[in-house]
Coordinates of C-alpha atoms and ligand atoms in Angstrom, one line a residue:
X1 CA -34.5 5.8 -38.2
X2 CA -37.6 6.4 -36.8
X3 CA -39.0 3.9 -33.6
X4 CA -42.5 2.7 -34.3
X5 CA -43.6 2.7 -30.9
X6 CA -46.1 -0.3 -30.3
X7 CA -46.9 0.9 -26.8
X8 CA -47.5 4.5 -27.1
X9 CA -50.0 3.7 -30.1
X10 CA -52.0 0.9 -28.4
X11 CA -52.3 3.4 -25.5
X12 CA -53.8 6.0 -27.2
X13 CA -56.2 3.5 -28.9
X14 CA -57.2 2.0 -25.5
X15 CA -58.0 5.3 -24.0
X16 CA -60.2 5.8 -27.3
X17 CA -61.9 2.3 -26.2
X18 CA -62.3 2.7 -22.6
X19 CA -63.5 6.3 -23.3
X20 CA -66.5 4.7 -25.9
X21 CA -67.1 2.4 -23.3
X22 CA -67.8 4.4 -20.0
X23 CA -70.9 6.1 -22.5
X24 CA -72.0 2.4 -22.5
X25 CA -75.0 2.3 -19.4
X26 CA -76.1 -1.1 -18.8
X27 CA -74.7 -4.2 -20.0
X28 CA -70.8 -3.7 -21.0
X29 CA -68.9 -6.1 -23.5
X30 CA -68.4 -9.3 -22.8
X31 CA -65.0 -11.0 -24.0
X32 CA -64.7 -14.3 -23.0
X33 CA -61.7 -16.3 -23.3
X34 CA -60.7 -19.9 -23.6
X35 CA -57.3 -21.3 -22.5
X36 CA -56.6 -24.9 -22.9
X37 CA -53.6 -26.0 -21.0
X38 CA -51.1 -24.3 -19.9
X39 CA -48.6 -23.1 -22.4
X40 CA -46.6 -20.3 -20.5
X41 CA -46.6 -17.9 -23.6
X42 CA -50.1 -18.5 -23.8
X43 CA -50.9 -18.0 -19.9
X44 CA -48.8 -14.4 -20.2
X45 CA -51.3 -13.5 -23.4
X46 CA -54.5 -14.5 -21.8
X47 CA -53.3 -12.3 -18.7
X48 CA -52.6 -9.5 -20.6
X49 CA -55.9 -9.4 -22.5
X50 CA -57.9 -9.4 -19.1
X51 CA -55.9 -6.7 -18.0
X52 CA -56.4 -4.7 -21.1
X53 CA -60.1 -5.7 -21.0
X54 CA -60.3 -4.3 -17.4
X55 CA -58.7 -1.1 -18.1
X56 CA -61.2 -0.3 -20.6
X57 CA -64.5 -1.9 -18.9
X58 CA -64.7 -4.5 -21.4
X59 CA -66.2 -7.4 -19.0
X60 CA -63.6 -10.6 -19.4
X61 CA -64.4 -14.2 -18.2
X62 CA -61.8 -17.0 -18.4
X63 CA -63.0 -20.3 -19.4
X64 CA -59.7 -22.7 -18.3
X65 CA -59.9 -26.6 -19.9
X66 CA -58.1 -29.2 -19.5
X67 CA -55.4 -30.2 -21.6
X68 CA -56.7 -33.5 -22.3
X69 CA -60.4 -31.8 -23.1
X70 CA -61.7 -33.8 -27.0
X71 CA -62.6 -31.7 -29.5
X72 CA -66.5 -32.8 -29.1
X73 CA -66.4 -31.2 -25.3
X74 CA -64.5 -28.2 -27.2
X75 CA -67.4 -27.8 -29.8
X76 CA -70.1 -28.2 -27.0
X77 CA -68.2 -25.6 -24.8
X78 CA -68.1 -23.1 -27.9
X79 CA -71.9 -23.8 -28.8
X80 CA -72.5 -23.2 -25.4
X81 CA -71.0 -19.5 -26.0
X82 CA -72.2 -18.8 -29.0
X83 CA -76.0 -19.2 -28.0
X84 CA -75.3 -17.2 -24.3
X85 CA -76.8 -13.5 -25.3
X86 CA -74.7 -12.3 -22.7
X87 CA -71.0 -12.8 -24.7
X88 CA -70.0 -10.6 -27.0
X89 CA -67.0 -11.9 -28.3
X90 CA -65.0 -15.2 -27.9
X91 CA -61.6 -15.5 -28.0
X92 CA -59.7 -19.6 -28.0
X93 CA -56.4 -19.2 -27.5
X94 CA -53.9 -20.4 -30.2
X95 CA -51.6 -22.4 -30.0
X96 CA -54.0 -25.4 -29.0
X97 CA -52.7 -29.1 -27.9
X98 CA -51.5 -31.1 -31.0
X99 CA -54.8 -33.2 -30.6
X100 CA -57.2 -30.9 -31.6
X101 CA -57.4 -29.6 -34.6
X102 CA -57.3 -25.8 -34.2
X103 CA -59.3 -24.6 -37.6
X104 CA -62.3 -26.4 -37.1
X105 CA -62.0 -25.0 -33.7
X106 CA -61.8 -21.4 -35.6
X107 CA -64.8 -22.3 -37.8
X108 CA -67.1 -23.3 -35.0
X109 CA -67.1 -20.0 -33.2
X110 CA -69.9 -18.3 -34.2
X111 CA -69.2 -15.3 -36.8
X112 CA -70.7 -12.4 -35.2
X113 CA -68.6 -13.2 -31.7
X114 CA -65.2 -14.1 -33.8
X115 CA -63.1 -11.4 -32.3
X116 CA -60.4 -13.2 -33.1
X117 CA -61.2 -13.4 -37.5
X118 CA -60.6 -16.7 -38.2
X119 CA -63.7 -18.2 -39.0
X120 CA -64.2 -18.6 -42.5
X121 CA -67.0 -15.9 -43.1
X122 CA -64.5 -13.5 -41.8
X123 CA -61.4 -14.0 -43.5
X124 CA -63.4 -14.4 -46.3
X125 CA -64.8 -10.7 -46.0
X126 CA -60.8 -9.5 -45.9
X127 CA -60.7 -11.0 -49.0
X128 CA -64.4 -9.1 -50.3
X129 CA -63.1 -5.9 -48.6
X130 CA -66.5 -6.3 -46.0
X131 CA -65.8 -4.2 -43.5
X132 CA -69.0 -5.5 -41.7
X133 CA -66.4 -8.7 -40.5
X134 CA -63.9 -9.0 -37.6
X135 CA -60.1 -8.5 -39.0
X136 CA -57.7 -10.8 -37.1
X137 CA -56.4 -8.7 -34.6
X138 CA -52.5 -8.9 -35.1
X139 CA -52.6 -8.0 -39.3
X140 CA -55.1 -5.2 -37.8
X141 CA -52.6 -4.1 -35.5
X142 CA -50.0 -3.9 -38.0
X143 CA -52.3 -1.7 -40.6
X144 CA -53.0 0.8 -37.5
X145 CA -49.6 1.0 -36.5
X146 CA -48.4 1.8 -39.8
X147 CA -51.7 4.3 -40.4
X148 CA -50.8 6.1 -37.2
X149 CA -47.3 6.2 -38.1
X150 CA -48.4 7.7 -41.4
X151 CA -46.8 4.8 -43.7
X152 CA -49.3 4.8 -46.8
X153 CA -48.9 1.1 -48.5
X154 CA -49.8 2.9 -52.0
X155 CA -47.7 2.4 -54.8
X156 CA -44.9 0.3 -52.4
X157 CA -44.0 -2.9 -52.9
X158 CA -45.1 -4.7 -49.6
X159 CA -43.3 -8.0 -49.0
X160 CA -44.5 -10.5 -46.4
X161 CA -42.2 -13.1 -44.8
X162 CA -44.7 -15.9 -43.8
X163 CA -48.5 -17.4 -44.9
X164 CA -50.1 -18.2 -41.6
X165 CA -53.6 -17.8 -41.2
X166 CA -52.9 -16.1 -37.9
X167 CA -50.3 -13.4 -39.9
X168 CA -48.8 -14.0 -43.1
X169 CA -51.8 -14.4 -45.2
X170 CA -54.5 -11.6 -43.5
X171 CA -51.9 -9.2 -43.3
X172 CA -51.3 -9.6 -47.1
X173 CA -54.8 -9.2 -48.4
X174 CA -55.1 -6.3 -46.0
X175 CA -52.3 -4.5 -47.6
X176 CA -53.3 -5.8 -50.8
X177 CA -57.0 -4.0 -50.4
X178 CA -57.9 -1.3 -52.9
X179 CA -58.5 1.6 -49.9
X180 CA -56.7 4.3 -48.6
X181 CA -53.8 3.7 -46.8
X182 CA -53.5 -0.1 -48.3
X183 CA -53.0 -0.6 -52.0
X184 CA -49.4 -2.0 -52.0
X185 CA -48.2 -4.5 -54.6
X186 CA -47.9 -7.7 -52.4
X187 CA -45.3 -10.6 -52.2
X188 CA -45.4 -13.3 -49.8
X189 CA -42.6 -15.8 -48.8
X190 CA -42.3 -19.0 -47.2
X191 CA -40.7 -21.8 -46.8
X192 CA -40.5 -22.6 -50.1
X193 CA -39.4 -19.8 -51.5
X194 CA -35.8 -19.9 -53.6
X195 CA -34.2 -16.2 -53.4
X196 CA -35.6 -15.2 -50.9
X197 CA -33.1 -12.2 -49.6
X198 CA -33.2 -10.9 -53.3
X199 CA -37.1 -10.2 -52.8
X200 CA -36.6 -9.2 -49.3
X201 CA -34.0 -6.6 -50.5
X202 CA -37.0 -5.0 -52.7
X203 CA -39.4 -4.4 -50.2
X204 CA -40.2 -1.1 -49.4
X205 CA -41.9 -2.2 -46.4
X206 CA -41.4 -5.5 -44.8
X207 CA -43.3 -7.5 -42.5
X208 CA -41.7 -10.5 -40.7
X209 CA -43.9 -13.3 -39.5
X210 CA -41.8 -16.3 -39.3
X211 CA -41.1 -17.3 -35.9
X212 CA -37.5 -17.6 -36.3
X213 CA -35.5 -15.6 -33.8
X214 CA -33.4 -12.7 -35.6
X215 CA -33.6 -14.0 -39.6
X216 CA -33.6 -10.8 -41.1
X217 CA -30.5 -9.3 -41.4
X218 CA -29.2 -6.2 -42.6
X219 CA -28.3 -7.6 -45.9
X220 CA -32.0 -8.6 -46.6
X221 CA -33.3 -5.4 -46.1
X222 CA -33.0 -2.3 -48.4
X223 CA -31.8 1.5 -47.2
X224 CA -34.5 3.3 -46.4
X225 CA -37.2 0.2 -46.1
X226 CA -40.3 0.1 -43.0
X227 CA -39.8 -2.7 -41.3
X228 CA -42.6 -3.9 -39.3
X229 CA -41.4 -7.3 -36.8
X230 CA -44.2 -9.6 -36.1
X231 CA -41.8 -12.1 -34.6
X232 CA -42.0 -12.8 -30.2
X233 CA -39.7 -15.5 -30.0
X234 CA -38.5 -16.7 -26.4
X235 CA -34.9 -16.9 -26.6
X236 CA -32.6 -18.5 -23.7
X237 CA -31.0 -16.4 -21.6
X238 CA -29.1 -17.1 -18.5
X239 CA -28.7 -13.4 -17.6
X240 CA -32.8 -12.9 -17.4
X241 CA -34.5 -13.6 -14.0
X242 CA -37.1 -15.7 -16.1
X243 CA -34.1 -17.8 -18.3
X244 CA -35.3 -16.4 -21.5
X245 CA -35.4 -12.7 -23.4
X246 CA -37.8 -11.9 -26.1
X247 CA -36.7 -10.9 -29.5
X248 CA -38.1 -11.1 -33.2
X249 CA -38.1 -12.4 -36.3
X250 CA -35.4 -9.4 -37.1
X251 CA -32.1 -8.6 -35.9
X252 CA -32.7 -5.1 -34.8
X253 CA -29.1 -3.9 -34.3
X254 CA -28.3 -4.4 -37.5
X255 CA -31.1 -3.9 -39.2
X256 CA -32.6 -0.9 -37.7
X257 CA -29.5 1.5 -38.7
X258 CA -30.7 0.9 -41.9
X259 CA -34.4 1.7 -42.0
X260 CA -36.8 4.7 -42.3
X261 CA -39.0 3.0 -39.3
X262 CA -38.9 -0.2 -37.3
X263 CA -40.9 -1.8 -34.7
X264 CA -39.0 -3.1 -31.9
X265 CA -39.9 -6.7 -29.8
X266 CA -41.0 -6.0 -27.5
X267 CA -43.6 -2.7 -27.9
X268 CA -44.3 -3.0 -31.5
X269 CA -46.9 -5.3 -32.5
X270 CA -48.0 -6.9 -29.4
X271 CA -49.6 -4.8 -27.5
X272 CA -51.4 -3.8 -30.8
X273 CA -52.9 -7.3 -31.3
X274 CA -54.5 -7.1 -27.8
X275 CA -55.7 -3.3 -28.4
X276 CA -57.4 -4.4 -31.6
X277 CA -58.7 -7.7 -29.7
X278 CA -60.6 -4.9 -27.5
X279 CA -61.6 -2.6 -30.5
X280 CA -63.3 -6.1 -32.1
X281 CA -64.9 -7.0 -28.8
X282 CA -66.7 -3.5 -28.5
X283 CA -67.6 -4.0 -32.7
X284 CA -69.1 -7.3 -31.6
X285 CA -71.1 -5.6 -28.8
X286 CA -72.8 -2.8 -31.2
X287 CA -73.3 -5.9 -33.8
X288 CA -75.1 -7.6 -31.0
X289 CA -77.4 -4.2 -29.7
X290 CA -78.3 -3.7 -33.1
X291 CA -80.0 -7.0 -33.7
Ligands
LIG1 P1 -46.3 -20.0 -38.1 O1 -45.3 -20.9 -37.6 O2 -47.8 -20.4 -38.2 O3 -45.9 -19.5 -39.6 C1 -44.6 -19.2 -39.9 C2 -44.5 -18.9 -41.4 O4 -43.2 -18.6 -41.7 C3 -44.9 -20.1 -42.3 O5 -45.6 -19.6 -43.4 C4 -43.6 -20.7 -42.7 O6 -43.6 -21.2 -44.0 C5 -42.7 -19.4 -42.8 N1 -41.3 -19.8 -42.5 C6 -40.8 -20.4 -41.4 N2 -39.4 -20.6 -41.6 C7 -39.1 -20.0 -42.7 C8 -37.9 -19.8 -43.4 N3 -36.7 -20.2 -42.9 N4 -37.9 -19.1 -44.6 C9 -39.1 -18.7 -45.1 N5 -40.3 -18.8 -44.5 C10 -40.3 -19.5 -43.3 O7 -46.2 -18.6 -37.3 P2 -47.2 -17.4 -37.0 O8 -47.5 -16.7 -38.3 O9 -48.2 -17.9 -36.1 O10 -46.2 -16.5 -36.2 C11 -45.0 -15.9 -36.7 C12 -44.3 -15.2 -35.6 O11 -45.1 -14.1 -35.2 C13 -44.0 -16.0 -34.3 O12 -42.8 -15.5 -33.8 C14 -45.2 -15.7 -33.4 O13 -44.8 -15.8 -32.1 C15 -45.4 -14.2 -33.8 N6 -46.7 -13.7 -33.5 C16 -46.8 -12.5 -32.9 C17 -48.0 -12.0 -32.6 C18 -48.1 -10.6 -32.0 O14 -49.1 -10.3 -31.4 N7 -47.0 -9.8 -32.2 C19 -49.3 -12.7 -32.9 C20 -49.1 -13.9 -33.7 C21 -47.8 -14.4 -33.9 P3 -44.4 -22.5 -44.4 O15 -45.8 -22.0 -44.6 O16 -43.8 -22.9 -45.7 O17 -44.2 -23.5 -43.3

């Protein structure tokens, strides 16, 4: 079994990043981020993408509303952004308070400063295979980690456990793309799938995006199968400082014995969707000179 190592991966690409960068003179990107409330997963993300924008001189600013903020004085605040010449990309943290309604919030960021790919336009160019769009930075993550791991989706039979918009269903039309590297035959399941260990059992690689702490086990998973774990769930745990551990969507010391590759939680994914976060930014900053 071979370790997919997350870390090591979004290293490298941040290095590339901060490298492209420090040829930038003037001006440098300009992420800016938007955290409403204080949901402590949430708080730990945002963190981490300053840092990460820091390290590589991507400029970050933090935009912090209230909790009780309307969606009218959300829309104003993200028209505000998307006329300021001086932000590249904007970022609004998911998961949002239950009282807004978080895709309209997607669709009114501007396309060209979408760093997260959720507007529309851009998850509509997935589909068209645009490249001239922003790709939702975790399903991104995942493609790189399994291109840099040399996993090549042709001819395997890629099945996808979940259809968010965040995850499940970006991740599939990426892997369902007809281009190197991609061009799996794709199944994704859900909630209302029937059978679903029989379809897990056929996957040659398997990506896990359900938010449900350790569900796949080793008897959904066939020998030899990548297994790529999408899944940060906080778990209690009275023997961690903080109360809780993190773990995925797949019980890795079962499962893992069994596979060709796996990505472990933490240091798979993760710190992939924050590297890609800063490889959109700097895209939305050349998008931006160019004009
Ligand atoms: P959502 O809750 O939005 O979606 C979960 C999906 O899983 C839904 O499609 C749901 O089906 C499906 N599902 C839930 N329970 C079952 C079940 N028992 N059987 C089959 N399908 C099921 O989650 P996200 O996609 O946003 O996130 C998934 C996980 O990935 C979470 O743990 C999240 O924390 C993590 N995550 C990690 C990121 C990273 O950077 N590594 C980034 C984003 C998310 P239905 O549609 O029918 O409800």
């Amino acid at each position: 079994m071979h370790l997919i190592d997350g870390n090591q991966i979004a290293t490298a690409l941040i290095a590339e990043l901060k490298a492209e960068v420090a040829t930038f003179t003037g001006r440098k990107p300009c992420l800016t981020l938007v955290r409403v409330g204080e949901d402590p997963a949430s708080v730990s993300y945002v963190k981490k993408k300053e840092k990460t924008a820091a390290e590589i001189g991507v400029t970050s600013r933090i935009i912090l509303p209230p909790v009780t903020i309307t969606q009218a004085e959300l829309f104003a605040l993200i028209d505000g952004l998307n006329a300021d010449p001086t932000v590249d990309g904007i970022l609004v943290q998911s998961p949002l308070p239950k009282h807004l309604d978080e895709v309209a919030v997607f669709r009114r960021v501007s396309p060209d400063k979408d760093v997260d790919g959720f507007n529309t336009l851009n998850l509509g160019k997935v589909a068209q295979e645009d490249d001239t769009g922003f790709v939702s930075c975790t399903p991104a993550g995942i493609m790189e980690l399994l291109a840099r791991s040399g996993t090549d989706l042709k001819g395997k039979h890629v099945v996808v456990l979940g259809r968010s918009l965040i995850v499940g269903k970006p991740i599939a039309l990426l892997a369902l793309q007809k281009r190197a590297g991609a061009n799996g035959t794709v199944t994704i399941c859900h909630s209302g799938t029937t059978n679903l260990a029989t379809l897990t059992r056929q996957a040659d690689v398997l990506i896990a995006a359900i938010g449900r702490p350790e569900f796949v086990t080793a008897d959904m998973v066939k020998p030899g199968a990548v297994v790529i774990d999408v899944g940060i769930n906080r778990v209690p745990d009275a023997t961690k400082k903080t109360g809780y551990r993190l773990t995925g969507d797949v019980h890795f010391p079962t499962v893992a014995p069994l596979c060709a590759k796996i990505t472990p939680v933490p240091g798979g994914v993760g710190p992939m969707t924050v590297a890609m976060l800063m490889k959109n930014t700097v895209k939305a900053f050349h998008l931006r000179a160019a004009l």
